[in-house]
CSV table of C-alpha atoms in Angstrom, one decimal:
chain,number,residue,atom,x,y,z
O,15,MET,CA,-155.0,-31.2,-96.7
O,16,LYS,CA,-152.2,-33.6,-97.4
O,17,THR,CA,-149.8,-32.9,-100.3
O,18,THR,CA,-150.6,-36.4,-101.6
O,19,ASP,CA,-154.2,-35.4,-102.0
O,20,ILE,CA,-153.3,-33.7,-105.3
O,21,PHE,CA,-154.3,-37.1,-106.8
O,22,LYS,CA,-157.7,-38.5,-105.9
O,23,ASP,CA,-156.6,-42.1,-106.5
O,24,LEU,CA,-154.2,-44.2,-108.4
O,25,ALA,CA,-156.3,-44.1,-111.5
O,26,GLU,CA,-155.9,-40.3,-111.7
O,27,PHE,CA,-152.1,-40.6,-111.0
O,28,ARG,CA,-151.9,-43.0,-114.0
O,29,GLN,CA,-153.3,-40.3,-116.3
O,30,TYR,CA,-150.2,-38.3,-115.6
O,31,ALA,CA,-147.7,-41.1,-115.3
O,32,PRO,CA,-148.3,-43.9,-117.8
O,33,GLY,CA,-146.3,-47.1,-117.5
O,34,ILE,CA,-146.8,-47.9,-113.8
O,35,GLY,CA,-146.7,-51.6,-113.0
O,36,ALA,CA,-150.0,-53.3,-112.4
O,37,ASP,CA,-148.8,-54.3,-108.9
O,38,THR,CA,-148.1,-50.7,-107.8
O,39,GLU,CA,-150.4,-49.1,-105.1
O,40,LEU,CA,-150.8,-45.4,-104.3
O,41,ALA,CA,-149.6,-46.0,-100.8
O,42,GLN,CA,-146.2,-47.1,-102.2
O,43,LEU,CA,-145.9,-43.8,-104.1
O,44,GLU,CA,-147.0,-41.4,-101.4
O,45,PRO,CA,-143.6,-41.0,-99.7
O,46,HIS,CA,-142.1,-40.1,-103.1
O,47,ILE,CA,-145.0,-37.7,-103.9
O,48,ARG,CA,-144.4,-35.9,-100.6
O,49,MET,CA,-140.6,-35.5,-101.3
O,50,VAL,CA,-141.2,-34.2,-104.9
O,51,THR,CA,-143.9,-31.8,-103.7
O,52,MET,CA,-141.5,-30.4,-101.1
O,53,ASP,CA,-138.9,-29.8,-103.8
O,54,ILE,CA,-141.6,-28.0,-105.9
O,55,PHE,CA,-142.6,-25.8,-103.0
O,56,LYS,CA,-139.1,-24.3,-103.2
O,57,LEU,CA,-139.7,-23.2,-106.8
O,58,ILE,CA,-143.3,-22.0,-106.8
O,59,THR,CA,-144.0,-21.5,-103.1
O,60,HIS,CA,-146.5,-23.3,-100.9
O,61,GLU,CA,-149.1,-20.6,-101.6
O,62,VAL,CA,-149.1,-21.2,-105.3
O,63,TYR,CA,-149.3,-24.9,-104.8
O,64,ILE,CA,-152.4,-24.4,-102.6
O,65,ALA,CA,-154.0,-22.0,-105.1
O,66,LEU,CA,-153.6,-24.4,-108.0
O,67,ARG,CA,-154.7,-27.4,-105.8
O,68,GLU,CA,-157.9,-25.5,-105.0
O,69,GLY,CA,-158.7,-24.7,-108.6
O,70,ALA,CA,-157.1,-21.3,-109.4
O,71,SER,CA,-156.2,-22.6,-112.9
O,72,GLU,CA,-157.0,-25.8,-114.7
O,73,GLU,CA,-153.9,-25.4,-116.9
O,74,GLY,CA,-151.6,-24.6,-114.0
O,75,LEU,CA,-152.9,-27.6,-112.0
O,76,ASP,CA,-152.5,-29.9,-115.0
O,77,LEU,CA,-148.8,-28.9,-115.3
O,78,LEU,CA,-148.3,-29.3,-111.6
O,79,LYS,CA,-149.8,-32.8,-111.6
O,80,THR,CA,-147.6,-33.8,-114.5
O,81,ALA,CA,-144.5,-32.5,-112.7
O,82,VAL,CA,-145.3,-34.3,-109.4
O,83,ALA,CA,-146.2,-37.5,-111.2
O,84,ALA,CA,-143.0,-37.6,-113.3
O,85,GLY,CA,-140.8,-36.6,-110.4
O,86,THR,CA,-142.4,-39.3,-108.3
O,87,LEU,CA,-141.8,-42.0,-110.8
O,88,TYR,CA,-138.2,-40.9,-111.3
O,89,ARG,CA,-137.6,-41.4,-107.5
O,90,TYR,CA,-139.7,-44.5,-107.3
O,91,GLN,CA,-137.9,-46.1,-110.3
O,92,ILE,CA,-134.6,-45.9,-108.4
O,93,PHE,CA,-136.3,-47.6,-105.4
O,94,LEU,CA,-138.0,-50.2,-107.7
O,95,THR,CA,-134.7,-51.1,-109.4
O,96,VAL,CA,-133.2,-52.0,-106.0
O,97,THR,CA,-136.2,-54.0,-104.8
O,98,LYS,CA,-136.4,-56.0,-108.1
O,99,ALA,CA,-132.7,-56.6,-108.5
O,100,GLY,CA,-132.1,-60.2,-109.2
O,101,THR,CA,-135.8,-61.0,-109.7
O,102,GLU,CA,-136.3,-59.6,-113.2
O,103,ALA,CA,-135.0,-60.5,-116.6
O,104,ALA,CA,-131.6,-59.1,-117.5
O,105,LEU,CA,-133.2,-56.7,-120.0
O,106,TYR,CA,-134.8,-54.8,-117.1
O,107,LYS,CA,-131.4,-53.6,-116.0
O,108,TYR,CA,-131.0,-51.7,-119.3
O,109,GLN,CA,-134.7,-50.6,-119.4
O,110,HIS,CA,-134.7,-49.0,-116.0
O,111,GLU,CA,-132.0,-46.4,-116.9
O,112,GLU,CA,-134.1,-45.4,-120.0
O,113,LEU,CA,-137.2,-45.2,-117.8
O,114,LYS,CA,-135.4,-42.9,-115.3
O,115,ARG,CA,-134.2,-40.6,-118.1
O,116,ASN,CA,-137.7,-40.5,-119.5
O,117,HIS,CA,-139.3,-39.6,-116.2
O,118,LEU,CA,-136.6,-37.0,-115.5
O,119,ASP,CA,-137.1,-35.3,-118.9
O,120,ILE,CA,-140.9,-35.1,-118.4
O,121,TYR,CA,-140.3,-33.7,-114.9
O,122,TRP,CA,-138.0,-30.9,-116.2
O,123,SER,CA,-140.4,-30.2,-119.1
O,124,ALA,CA,-143.4,-29.9,-116.9
O,125,LEU,CA,-141.7,-27.6,-114.4
O,126,ASP,CA,-140.3,-25.5,-117.2
O,127,ALA,CA,-143.9,-25.1,-118.5
O,128,LEU,CA,-145.3,-24.4,-115.1
O,129,LEU,CA,-142.7,-21.8,-114.2
O,130,GLU,CA,-143.2,-20.1,-117.6
O,131,TRP,CA,-146.9,-20.1,-117.0
O,132,LEU,CA,-146.4,-18.5,-113.6
O,133,ASP,CA,-144.4,-15.7,-115.2
O,134,VAL,CA,-147.4,-14.9,-117.3
O,135,ASN,CA,-149.8,-15.4,-114.3
O,136,PRO,CA,-147.7,-14.1,-111.3
O,137,GLY,CA,-150.9,-13.2,-109.4
O,138,THR,CA,-151.6,-16.9,-108.8
O,139,GLY,CA,-151.1,-17.6,-105.1
O,140,LYS,CA,-149.6,-14.1,-104.8
O,141,PHE,CA,-146.4,-15.4,-106.5
O,142,GLU,CA,-145.4,-11.9,-107.5
O,143,GLU,CA,-145.1,-11.0,-103.8
O,144,SER,CA,-142.8,-13.9,-103.0
O,145,ALA,CA,-139.1,-13.5,-102.4
O,146,ILE,CA,-138.4,-16.0,-105.2
O,147,TYR,CA,-140.1,-13.7,-107.7
O,148,LYS,CA,-138.8,-10.4,-106.3
O,149,ASP,CA,-135.2,-11.5,-106.1
O,150,ARG,CA,-135.2,-12.4,-109.8
O,151,GLN,CA,-136.3,-8.9,-110.8
O,152,ASP,CA,-133.1,-7.5,-109.1
O,153,LEU,CA,-130.8,-9.7,-111.2
O,154,PRO,CA,-129.2,-8.4,-114.4
O,155,VAL,CA,-130.1,-11.8,-116.0
O,156,SER,CA,-133.7,-12.2,-114.9
O,157,SER,CA,-135.0,-15.1,-117.0
O,158,ALA,CA,-134.1,-18.5,-118.5
O,159,SER,CA,-134.3,-17.1,-122.0
O,160,GLU,CA,-132.0,-14.3,-121.1
O,161,PHE,CA,-129.5,-16.6,-119.5
O,162,ASP,CA,-129.6,-18.7,-122.6
O,163,LYS,CA,-128.2,-15.8,-124.6
O,164,TYR,CA,-125.0,-16.0,-122.7
O,165,PHE,CA,-124.8,-19.7,-121.9
O,166,GLN,CA,-127.0,-22.4,-123.4
O,167,ILE,CA,-129.3,-24.0,-120.8
O,168,ASP,CA,-132.1,-25.1,-123.1
O,169,ARG,CA,-134.1,-22.0,-122.0
O,170,SER,CA,-135.0,-24.0,-118.9
O,171,ALA,CA,-137.0,-22.0,-116.4
O,172,TYR,CA,-136.6,-24.9,-113.9
O,173,PHE,CA,-132.9,-24.8,-114.1
O,174,PHE,CA,-132.8,-21.0,-113.9
O,175,SER,CA,-134.9,-21.1,-110.7
O,176,ARG,CA,-132.5,-23.6,-109.3
O,177,VAL,CA,-129.4,-21.4,-109.9
O,178,GLN,CA,-131.1,-18.1,-108.9
O,179,TYR,CA,-129.4,-18.1,-105.5
O,180,ILE,CA,-126.0,-18.6,-107.2
O,181,LEU,CA,-126.6,-15.8,-109.6
O,182,LYS,CA,-127.5,-13.5,-106.7
O,183,SER,CA,-124.4,-14.4,-104.7
O,184,ILE,CA,-122.0,-14.0,-107.7
O,185,TRP,CA,-123.6,-10.8,-108.9
O,186,GLY,CA,-123.2,-9.2,-105.4
O,187,LYS,CA,-119.4,-9.4,-105.9
O,188,LEU,CA,-119.2,-8.8,-109.6
O,189,LYS,CA,-121.3,-5.7,-109.8
O,190,LYS,CA,-118.7,-3.8,-107.7
O,191,ASN,CA,-116.4,-3.7,-110.7
O,192,VAL,CA,-119.1,-2.8,-113.3
O,193,ASP,CA,-120.6,0.5,-114.4
O,194,GLN,CA,-124.2,-0.6,-114.6
O,195,ASP,CA,-125.0,2.5,-116.7
O,196,ASN,CA,-122.6,1.3,-119.4
O,197,SER,CA,-124.6,-1.0,-121.8
O,198,GLN,CA,-121.4,-2.5,-123.3
O,199,MET,CA,-120.0,-3.3,-119.9
O,200,MET,CA,-123.2,-4.8,-118.7
O,201,GLU,CA,-123.4,-7.2,-121.7
O,202,LEU,CA,-120.0,-8.4,-120.8
O,203,ALA,CA,-120.9,-8.6,-117.1
O,204,LYS,CA,-124.0,-10.7,-117.8
O,205,SER,CA,-121.9,-13.2,-119.8
O,206,ALA,CA,-119.2,-13.4,-117.0
O,207,LEU,CA,-122.0,-13.9,-114.5
O,208,CYS,CA,-123.5,-16.8,-116.4
O,209,TYR,CA,-120.1,-18.5,-116.9
O,210,ARG,CA,-119.2,-18.1,-113.2
O,211,THR,CA,-122.6,-19.6,-112.3
O,212,MET,CA,-122.1,-22.6,-114.5
O,213,ALA,CA,-118.6,-23.2,-113.0
O,214,LYS,CA,-120.3,-23.3,-109.6
O,215,VAL,CA,-123.1,-25.6,-110.9
O,216,VAL,CA,-120.8,-28.3,-112.3
O,217,MET,CA,-118.9,-28.5,-109.0
O,218,THR,CA,-122.0,-28.6,-106.7
O,219,PHE,CA,-125.0,-30.0,-108.6
O,220,ASP,CA,-125.5,-33.7,-109.5
O,221,VAL,CA,-124.9,-34.3,-113.2
O,222,THR,CA,-128.6,-35.2,-113.5
O,223,GLU,CA,-129.5,-31.7,-112.4
O,224,TRP,CA,-127.5,-30.0,-115.2
O,225,PRO,CA,-129.3,-28.8,-118.4
O,226,LYS,CA,-129.7,-31.6,-120.9
O,227,CYS,CA,-127.3,-30.2,-123.5
O,228,ILE,CA,-124.4,-29.8,-121.0
O,229,ARG,CA,-125.2,-33.1,-119.3
O,230,TYR,CA,-125.1,-35.1,-122.6
O,231,ASP,CA,-121.9,-33.4,-123.8
O,232,PHE,CA,-120.2,-34.0,-120.4
O,233,ASN,CA,-121.2,-37.7,-120.3
O,234,HIS,CA,-120.0,-38.1,-123.9
O,235,GLU,CA,-116.6,-36.5,-123.3
O,236,PHE,CA,-115.9,-37.9,-119.9
O,237,THR,CA,-116.8,-41.5,-119.6
O,238,SER,CA,-116.5,-41.5,-115.8
O,239,GLY,CA,-119.3,-39.0,-115.5
O,240,ALA,CA,-119.1,-38.1,-111.9
O,241,ASP,CA,-115.3,-38.0,-111.4
O,242,ILE,CA,-114.3,-34.9,-109.4
O,243,GLN,CA,-111.3,-34.2,-111.7
O,244,ASP,CA,-113.6,-34.2,-114.7
O,245,ARG,CA,-115.8,-31.7,-113.0
O,246,LYS,CA,-112.8,-29.5,-112.1
O,247,ILE,CA,-111.7,-29.5,-115.8
O,248,LEU,CA,-115.1,-28.2,-116.9
O,249,ALA,CA,-115.3,-25.7,-114.1
O,250,ASN,CA,-111.9,-24.3,-114.9
O,251,GLN,CA,-112.9,-23.9,-118.5
O,252,PHE,CA,-115.9,-21.8,-117.5
O,253,ASN,CA,-114.0,-19.8,-115.0
O,254,SER,CA,-111.3,-19.1,-117.6
O,255,GLU,CA,-113.9,-17.8,-120.0
O,256,ALA,CA,-115.3,-15.6,-117.2
O,257,GLU,CA,-111.8,-14.3,-116.4
O,258,ASP,CA,-111.2,-13.3,-120.0
O,259,ILE,CA,-114.5,-11.4,-120.1
O,260,GLU,CA,-113.8,-9.7,-116.7
O,261,ALA,CA,-110.5,-8.5,-118.1
O,262,MET,CA,-112.4,-6.8,-120.9
O,263,ILE,CA,-114.7,-5.2,-118.4
O,264,ASP,CA,-111.6,-3.9,-116.5
O,265,GLN,CA,-110.2,-2.5,-119.7
O,266,LEU,CA,-113.4,-0.7,-120.5
O,267,LEU,CA,-113.6,0.7,-116.9
O,268,ARG,CA,-110.0,2.0,-117.1
O,269,ALA,CA,-110.7,3.6,-120.5
O,270,GLN,CA,-113.8,5.2,-119.1
O,271,ASN,CA,-112.0,6.5,-116.1
O,272,ARG,CA,-109.2,8.0,-118.2
O,273,ALA,CA,-111.8,9.7,-120.5
O,274,GLY,CA,-113.5,11.1,-117.4
O,275,LEU,CA,-110.3,12.5,-116.1
O,276,GLN,CA,-109.4,14.0,-119.5
O,277,GLN,CA,-112.8,15.6,-119.7
O,278,ASN,CA,-112.4,17.1,-116.3
O,279,HIS,CA,-109.0,18.6,-117.2
O,280,ASN,CA,-110.7,20.3,-120.2
O,281,LYS,CA,-113.2,22.1,-118.1
O,282,GLU,CA,-112.9,25.9,-117.9
O,283,SER,CA,-112.3,25.6,-114.1
O,284,GLU,CA,-109.3,23.5,-114.8
O,285,LYS,CA,-107.6,25.9,-117.3
O,286,HIS,CA,-104.8,28.3,-116.4
O,287,PHE,CA,-104.2,31.6,-118.2
O,288,THR,CA,-100.9,33.4,-118.3
O,289,MET,CA,-100.7,37.2,-118.7
O,290,LEU,CA,-98.0,38.3,-121.2
């Protein structure tokens, strides 16, 4: 079974991706369908894809097809813009950017919905047995909605899945300086973890891969958009926030250690008696 077989024909593809040019053929889209599908495999696993493709859930398959179609058109739109350069009306140059944004927004939305659906139906394609699912359970911030409490990401399950490996890496270092049994300390640690993660994101992800709210604010504030200096300014802001939070964690840890020492000194075994 080919990954492109998720759509029986161009007519079915059009149901999930309106606005395709009349001269477009399915064969032109197939390379882009394959690329998008490979990206989606990384998020939901190949086993889940096969299960949905073979009818495990009509709702899940509908979300998958929407994501694949929108992602395909986003990639194809970039290619189409190049091939039609100089042959279309000037207005097309302005339209194609809007079309790309629209396809990208639909792609994100569909993947958000699909991943949220999988959280409710983790048995699909044995998703609950995958490393992707298990690793998330070991993180102190284990969902998009929880991440959003500490740093706004539009509650995007898609974005959360993309940064899961960054969270795991940073938490591996941060947790060494945190008492995980202390709820106040853990709240601060989660906040620091999210800020550190976002600092990494703005330096390594393309701007189009950032959550919409951050992406729009960034493009509004920095006209150059992709300038490395602008990225560094934003990353430094996030890292500075994390450093302030980590300083508070350190203060709590020191106070806790002092209290522990004081408590030990007050034990009967630590007391000395003098005979008069």
